[in-house]
PDB file of C-alpha atoms in Angstrom:
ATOM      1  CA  UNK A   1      46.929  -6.832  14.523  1.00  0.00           C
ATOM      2  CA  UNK A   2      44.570  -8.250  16.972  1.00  0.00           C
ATOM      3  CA  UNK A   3      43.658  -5.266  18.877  1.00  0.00           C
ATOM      4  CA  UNK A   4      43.002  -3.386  15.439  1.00  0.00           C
ATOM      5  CA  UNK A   5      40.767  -6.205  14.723  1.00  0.00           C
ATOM      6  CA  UNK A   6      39.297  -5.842  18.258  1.00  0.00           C
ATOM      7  CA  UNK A   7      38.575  -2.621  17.837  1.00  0.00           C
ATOM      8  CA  UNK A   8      36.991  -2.185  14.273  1.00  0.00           C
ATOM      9  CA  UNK A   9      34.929  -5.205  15.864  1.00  0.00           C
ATOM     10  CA  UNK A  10      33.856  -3.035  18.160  1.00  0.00           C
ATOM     11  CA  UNK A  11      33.147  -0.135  16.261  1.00  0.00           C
ATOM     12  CA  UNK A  12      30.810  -2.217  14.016  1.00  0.00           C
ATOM     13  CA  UNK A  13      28.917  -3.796  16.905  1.00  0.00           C
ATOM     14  CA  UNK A  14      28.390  -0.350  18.603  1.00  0.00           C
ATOM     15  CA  UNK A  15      27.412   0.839  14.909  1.00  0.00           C
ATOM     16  CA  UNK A  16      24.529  -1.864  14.534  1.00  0.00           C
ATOM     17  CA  UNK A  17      23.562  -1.505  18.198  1.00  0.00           C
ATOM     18  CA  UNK A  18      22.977   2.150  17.146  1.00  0.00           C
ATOM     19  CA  UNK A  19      21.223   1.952  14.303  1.00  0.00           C
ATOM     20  CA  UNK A  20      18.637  -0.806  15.313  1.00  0.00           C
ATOM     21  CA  UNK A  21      18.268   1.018  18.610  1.00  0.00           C
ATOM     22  CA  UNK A  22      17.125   4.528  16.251  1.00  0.00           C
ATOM     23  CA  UNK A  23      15.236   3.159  13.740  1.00  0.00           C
ATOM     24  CA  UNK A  24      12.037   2.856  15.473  1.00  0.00           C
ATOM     25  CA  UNK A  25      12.038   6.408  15.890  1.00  0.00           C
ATOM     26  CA  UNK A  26      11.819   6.800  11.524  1.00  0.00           C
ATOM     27  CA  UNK A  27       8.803   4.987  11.233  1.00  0.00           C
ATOM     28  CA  UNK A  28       5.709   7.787  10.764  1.00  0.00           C
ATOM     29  CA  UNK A  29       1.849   6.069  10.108  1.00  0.00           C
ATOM     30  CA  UNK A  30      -0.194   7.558   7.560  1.00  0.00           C
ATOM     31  CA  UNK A  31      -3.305   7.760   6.319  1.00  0.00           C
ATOM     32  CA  UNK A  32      -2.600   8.812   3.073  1.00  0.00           C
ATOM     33  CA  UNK A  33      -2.384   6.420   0.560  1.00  0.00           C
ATOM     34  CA  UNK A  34       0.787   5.168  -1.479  1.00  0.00           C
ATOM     35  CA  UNK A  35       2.092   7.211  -4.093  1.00  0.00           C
ATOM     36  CA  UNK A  36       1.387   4.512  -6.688  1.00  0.00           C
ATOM     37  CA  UNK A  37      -2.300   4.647  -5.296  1.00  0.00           C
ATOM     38  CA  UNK A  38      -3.287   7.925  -7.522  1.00  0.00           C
ATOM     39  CA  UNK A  39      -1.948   6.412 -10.810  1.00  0.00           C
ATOM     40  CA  UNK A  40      -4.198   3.077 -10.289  1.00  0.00           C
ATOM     41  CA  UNK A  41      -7.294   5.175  -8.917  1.00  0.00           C
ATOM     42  CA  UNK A  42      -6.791   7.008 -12.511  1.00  0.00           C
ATOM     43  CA  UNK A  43      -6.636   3.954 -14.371  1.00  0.00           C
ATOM     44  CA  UNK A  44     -10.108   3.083 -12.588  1.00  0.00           C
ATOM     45  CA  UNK A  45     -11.996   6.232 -13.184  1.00  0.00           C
ATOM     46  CA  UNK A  46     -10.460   5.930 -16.862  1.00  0.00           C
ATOM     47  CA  UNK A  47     -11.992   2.761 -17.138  1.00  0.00           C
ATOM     48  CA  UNK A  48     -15.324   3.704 -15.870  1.00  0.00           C
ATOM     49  CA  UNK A  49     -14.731   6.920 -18.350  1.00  0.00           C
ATOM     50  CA  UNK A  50     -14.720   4.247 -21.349  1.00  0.00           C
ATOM     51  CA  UNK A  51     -17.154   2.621 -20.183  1.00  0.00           C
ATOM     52  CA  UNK A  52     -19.486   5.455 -20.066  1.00  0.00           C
ATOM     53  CA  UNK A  53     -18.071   6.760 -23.388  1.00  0.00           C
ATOM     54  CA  UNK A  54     -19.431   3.694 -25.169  1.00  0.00           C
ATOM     55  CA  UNK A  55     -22.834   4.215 -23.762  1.00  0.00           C
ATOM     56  CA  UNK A  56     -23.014   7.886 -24.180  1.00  0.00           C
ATOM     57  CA  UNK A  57     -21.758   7.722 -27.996  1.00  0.00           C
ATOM     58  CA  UNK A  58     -23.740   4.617 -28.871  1.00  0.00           C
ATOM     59  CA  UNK A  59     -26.453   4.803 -30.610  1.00  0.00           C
ATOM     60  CA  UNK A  60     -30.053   4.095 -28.490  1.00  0.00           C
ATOM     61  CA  UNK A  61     -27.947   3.887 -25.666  1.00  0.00           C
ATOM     62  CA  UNK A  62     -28.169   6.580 -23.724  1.00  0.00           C
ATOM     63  CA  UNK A  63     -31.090   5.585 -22.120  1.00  0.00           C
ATOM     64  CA  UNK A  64     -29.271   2.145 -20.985  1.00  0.00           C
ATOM     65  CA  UNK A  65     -26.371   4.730 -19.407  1.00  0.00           C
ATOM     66  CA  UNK A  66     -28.287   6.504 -17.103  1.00  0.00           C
ATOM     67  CA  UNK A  67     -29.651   3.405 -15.491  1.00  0.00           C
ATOM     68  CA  UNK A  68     -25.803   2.833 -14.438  1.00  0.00           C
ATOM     69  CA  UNK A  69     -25.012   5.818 -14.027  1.00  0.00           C
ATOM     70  CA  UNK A  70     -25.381   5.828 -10.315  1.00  0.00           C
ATOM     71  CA  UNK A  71     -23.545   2.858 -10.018  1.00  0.00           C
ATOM     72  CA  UNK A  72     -20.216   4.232 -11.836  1.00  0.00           C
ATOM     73  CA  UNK A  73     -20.652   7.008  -9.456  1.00  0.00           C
ATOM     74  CA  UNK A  74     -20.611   4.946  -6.353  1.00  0.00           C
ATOM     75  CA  UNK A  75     -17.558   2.905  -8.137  1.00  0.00           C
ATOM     76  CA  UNK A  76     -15.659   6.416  -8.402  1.00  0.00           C
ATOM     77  CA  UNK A  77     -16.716   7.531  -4.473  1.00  0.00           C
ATOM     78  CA  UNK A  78     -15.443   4.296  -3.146  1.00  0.00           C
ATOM     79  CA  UNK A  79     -12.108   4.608  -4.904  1.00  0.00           C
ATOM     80  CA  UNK A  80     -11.663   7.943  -4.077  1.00  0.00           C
ATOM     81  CA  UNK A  81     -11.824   6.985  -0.294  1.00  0.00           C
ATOM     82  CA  UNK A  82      -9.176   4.411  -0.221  1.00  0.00           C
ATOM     83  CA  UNK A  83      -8.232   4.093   3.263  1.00  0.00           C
ATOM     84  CA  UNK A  84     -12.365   4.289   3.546  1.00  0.00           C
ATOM     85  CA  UNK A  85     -13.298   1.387   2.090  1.00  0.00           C
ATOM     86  CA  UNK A  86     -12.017  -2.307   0.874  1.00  0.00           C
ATOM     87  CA  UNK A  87     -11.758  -4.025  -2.025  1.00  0.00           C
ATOM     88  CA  UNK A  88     -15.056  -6.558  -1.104  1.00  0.00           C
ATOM     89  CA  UNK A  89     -17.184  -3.481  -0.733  1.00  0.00           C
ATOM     90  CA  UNK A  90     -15.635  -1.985  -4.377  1.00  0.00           C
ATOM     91  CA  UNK A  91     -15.672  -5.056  -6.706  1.00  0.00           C
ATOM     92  CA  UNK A  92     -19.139  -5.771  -4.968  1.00  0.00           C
ATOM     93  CA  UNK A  93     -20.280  -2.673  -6.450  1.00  0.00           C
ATOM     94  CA  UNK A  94     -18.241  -3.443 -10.029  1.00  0.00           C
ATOM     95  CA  UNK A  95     -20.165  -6.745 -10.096  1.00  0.00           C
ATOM     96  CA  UNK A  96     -23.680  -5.163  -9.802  1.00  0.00           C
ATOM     97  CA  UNK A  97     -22.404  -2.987 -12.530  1.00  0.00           C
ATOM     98  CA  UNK A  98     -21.369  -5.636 -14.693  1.00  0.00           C
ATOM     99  CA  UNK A  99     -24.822  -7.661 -13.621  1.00  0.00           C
ATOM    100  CA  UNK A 100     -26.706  -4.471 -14.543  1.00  0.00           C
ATOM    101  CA  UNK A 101     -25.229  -4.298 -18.030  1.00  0.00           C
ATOM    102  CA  UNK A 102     -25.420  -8.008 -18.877  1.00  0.00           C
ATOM    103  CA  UNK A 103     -29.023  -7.518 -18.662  1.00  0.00           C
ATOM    104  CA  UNK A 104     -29.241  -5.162 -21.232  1.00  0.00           C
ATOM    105  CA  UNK A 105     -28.843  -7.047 -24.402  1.00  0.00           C
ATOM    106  CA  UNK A 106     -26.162  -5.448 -25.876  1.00  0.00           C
ATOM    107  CA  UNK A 107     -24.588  -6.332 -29.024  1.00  0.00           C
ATOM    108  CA  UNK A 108     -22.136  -8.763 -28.952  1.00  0.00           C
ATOM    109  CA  UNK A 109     -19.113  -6.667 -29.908  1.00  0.00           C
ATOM    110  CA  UNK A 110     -20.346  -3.909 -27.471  1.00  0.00           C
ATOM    111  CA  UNK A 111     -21.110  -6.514 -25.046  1.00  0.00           C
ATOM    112  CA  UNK A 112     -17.308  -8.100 -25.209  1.00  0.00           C
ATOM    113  CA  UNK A 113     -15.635  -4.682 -25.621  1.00  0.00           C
ATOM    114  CA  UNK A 114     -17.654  -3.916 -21.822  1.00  0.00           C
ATOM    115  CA  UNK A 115     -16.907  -7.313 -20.192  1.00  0.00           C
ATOM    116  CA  UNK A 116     -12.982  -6.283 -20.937  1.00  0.00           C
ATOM    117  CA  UNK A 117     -13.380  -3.394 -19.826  1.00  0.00           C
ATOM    118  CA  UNK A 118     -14.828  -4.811 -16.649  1.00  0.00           C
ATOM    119  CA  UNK A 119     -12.033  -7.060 -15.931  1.00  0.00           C
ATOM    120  CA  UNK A 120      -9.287  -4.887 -16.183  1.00  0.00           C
ATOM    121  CA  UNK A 121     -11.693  -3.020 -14.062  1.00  0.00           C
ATOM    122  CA  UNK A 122     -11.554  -5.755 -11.631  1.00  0.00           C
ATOM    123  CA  UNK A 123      -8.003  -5.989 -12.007  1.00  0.00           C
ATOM    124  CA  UNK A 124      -6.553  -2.551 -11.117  1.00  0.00           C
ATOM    125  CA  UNK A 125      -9.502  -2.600  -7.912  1.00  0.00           C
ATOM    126  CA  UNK A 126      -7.090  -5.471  -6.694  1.00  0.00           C
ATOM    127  CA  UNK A 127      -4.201  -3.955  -7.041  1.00  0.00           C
ATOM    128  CA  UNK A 128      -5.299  -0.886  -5.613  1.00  0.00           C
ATOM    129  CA  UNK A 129      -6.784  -2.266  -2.469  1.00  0.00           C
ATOM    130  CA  UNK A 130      -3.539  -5.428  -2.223  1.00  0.00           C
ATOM    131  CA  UNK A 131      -1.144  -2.007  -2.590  1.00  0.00           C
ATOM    132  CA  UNK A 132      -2.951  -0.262  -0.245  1.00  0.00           C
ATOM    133  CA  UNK A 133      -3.093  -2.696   2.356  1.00  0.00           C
ATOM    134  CA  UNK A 134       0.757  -2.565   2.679  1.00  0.00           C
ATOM    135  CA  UNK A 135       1.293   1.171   3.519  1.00  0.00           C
ATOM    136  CA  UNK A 136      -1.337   0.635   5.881  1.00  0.00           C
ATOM    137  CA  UNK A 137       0.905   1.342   9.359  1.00  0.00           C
ATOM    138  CA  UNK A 138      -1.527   0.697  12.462  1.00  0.00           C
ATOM    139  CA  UNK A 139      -0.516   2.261  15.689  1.00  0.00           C
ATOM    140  CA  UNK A 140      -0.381   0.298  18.952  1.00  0.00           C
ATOM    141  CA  UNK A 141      -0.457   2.423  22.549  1.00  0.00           C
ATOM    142  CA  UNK A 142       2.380   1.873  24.788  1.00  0.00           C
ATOM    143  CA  UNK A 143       3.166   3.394  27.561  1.00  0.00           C
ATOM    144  CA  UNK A 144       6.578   3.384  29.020  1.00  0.00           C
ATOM    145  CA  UNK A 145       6.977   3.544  32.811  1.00  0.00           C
ATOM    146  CA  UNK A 146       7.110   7.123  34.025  1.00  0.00           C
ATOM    147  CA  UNK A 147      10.476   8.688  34.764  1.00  0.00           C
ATOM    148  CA  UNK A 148      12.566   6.163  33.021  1.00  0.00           C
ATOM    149  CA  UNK A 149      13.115   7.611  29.550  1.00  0.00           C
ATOM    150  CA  UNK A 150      14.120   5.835  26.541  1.00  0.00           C
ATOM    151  CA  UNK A 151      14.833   2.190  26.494  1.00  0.00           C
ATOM    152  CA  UNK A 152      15.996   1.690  22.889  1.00  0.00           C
ATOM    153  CA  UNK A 153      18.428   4.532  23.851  1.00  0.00           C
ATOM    154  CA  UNK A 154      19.683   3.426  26.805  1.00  0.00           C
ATOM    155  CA  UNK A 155      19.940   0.132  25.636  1.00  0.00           C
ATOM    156  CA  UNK A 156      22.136   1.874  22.895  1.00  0.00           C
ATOM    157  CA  UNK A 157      24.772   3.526  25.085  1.00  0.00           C
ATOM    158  CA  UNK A 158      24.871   0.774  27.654  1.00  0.00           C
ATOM    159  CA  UNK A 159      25.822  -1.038  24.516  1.00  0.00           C
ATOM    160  CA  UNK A 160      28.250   1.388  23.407  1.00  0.00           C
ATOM    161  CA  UNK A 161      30.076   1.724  26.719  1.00  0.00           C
ATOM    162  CA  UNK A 162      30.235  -2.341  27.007  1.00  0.00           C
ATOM    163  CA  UNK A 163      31.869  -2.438  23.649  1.00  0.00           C
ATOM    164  CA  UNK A 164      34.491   0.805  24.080  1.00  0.00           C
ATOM    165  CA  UNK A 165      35.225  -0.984  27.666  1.00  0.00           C
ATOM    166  CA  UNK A 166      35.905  -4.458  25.725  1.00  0.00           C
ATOM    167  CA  UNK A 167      38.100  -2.521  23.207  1.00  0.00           C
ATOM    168  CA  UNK A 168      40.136  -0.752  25.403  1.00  0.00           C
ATOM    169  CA  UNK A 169      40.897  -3.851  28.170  1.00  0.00           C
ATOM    170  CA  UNK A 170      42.088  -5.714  24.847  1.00  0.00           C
ATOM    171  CA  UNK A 171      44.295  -2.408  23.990  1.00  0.00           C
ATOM    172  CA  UNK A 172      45.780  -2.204  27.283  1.00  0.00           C
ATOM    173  CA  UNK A 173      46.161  -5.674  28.207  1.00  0.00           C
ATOM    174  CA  UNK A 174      50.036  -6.989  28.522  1.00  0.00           C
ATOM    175  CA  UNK A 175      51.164  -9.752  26.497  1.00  0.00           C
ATOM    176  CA  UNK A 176      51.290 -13.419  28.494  1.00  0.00           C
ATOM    177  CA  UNK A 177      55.000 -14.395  28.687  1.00  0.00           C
TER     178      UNK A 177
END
């Protein structure tokens, strides 16, 4: 029983050993970013969408809409460019907005309809840019000594020898009298 034990042991050590000494080599950076990414850049430029829409179908308020017009554009650029840009730089940009409009005099209805608007605004910005920041994968430059290959690999089958060697001195070994 104790050599079967000895040697499943064995097996699952060489198993980890394996694994952890491979992994490395699944790790890819990218520069794209996370697949959740598009749906929350959608819910931003839908935002910004209503926002407009309440300017452009509101009466005497087309005027007001293209003086922040150029603003919601600059909103929708920075978004776009994820990897570009941070979320100082966007909500920044959201808070002129929201500055800009404040100044107009809206209605209050209008005016409260905007502001939550604007803060879901903020919202998804945040959880774009907190999302983002976690896919981000930075690369670091190492240089292994020439001639030497792998070290996770060798690591790996020195490992993997040690353990088969341990297994099969406990296999072979003669029972004490």
């Amino acid at each position: 029983m104790k050599k079967v034990l000895a040697i499943v042991l064995a097996l699952i050590m060489a198993c980890s050993v394996m694994t952890m000494a491979f992994a490395a080599d699944a790790a890819t950076p990218t520069d794209e970013p996370a697949p959740f990414a598009s749906g929350l850049i959608g819910s931003v430029k839908s935002i910004l969408d209503k926002i407009t829409s309440i300017f452009s179908n509101g009466e005497g308020l087309e005027g007001l809409l293209a003086q922040i017009e150029g603003i919601i554009n600059r909103i929708k650029e920075l978004v776009a460019n994820v990897t570009g840009s941070n979320s100082a730089d966007v909500l920044g940009v959201v808070d002129q907005l929201e500055a800009k409009i404040g100044s107009f005099g809206l209605a209050k209805d209008i005016l409260s309809r905007i502001k939550e608007l604007i803060t879901n605004l903020k919202q998804k910005i945040k959880d774009l840019y907190a999302g983002n920041k976690e896919t981000v994968v930075e690369e670091t430059a190492a240089v292994a000594p020439s001639g030497t290959g792998s070290s996770a690999a060798g690591i790996a089958a020195f490992a993997a020898v040690s353990v088969a060697a341990a297994a099969a001195y406990v296999c072979t070994k003669k029972k004490a009298a």
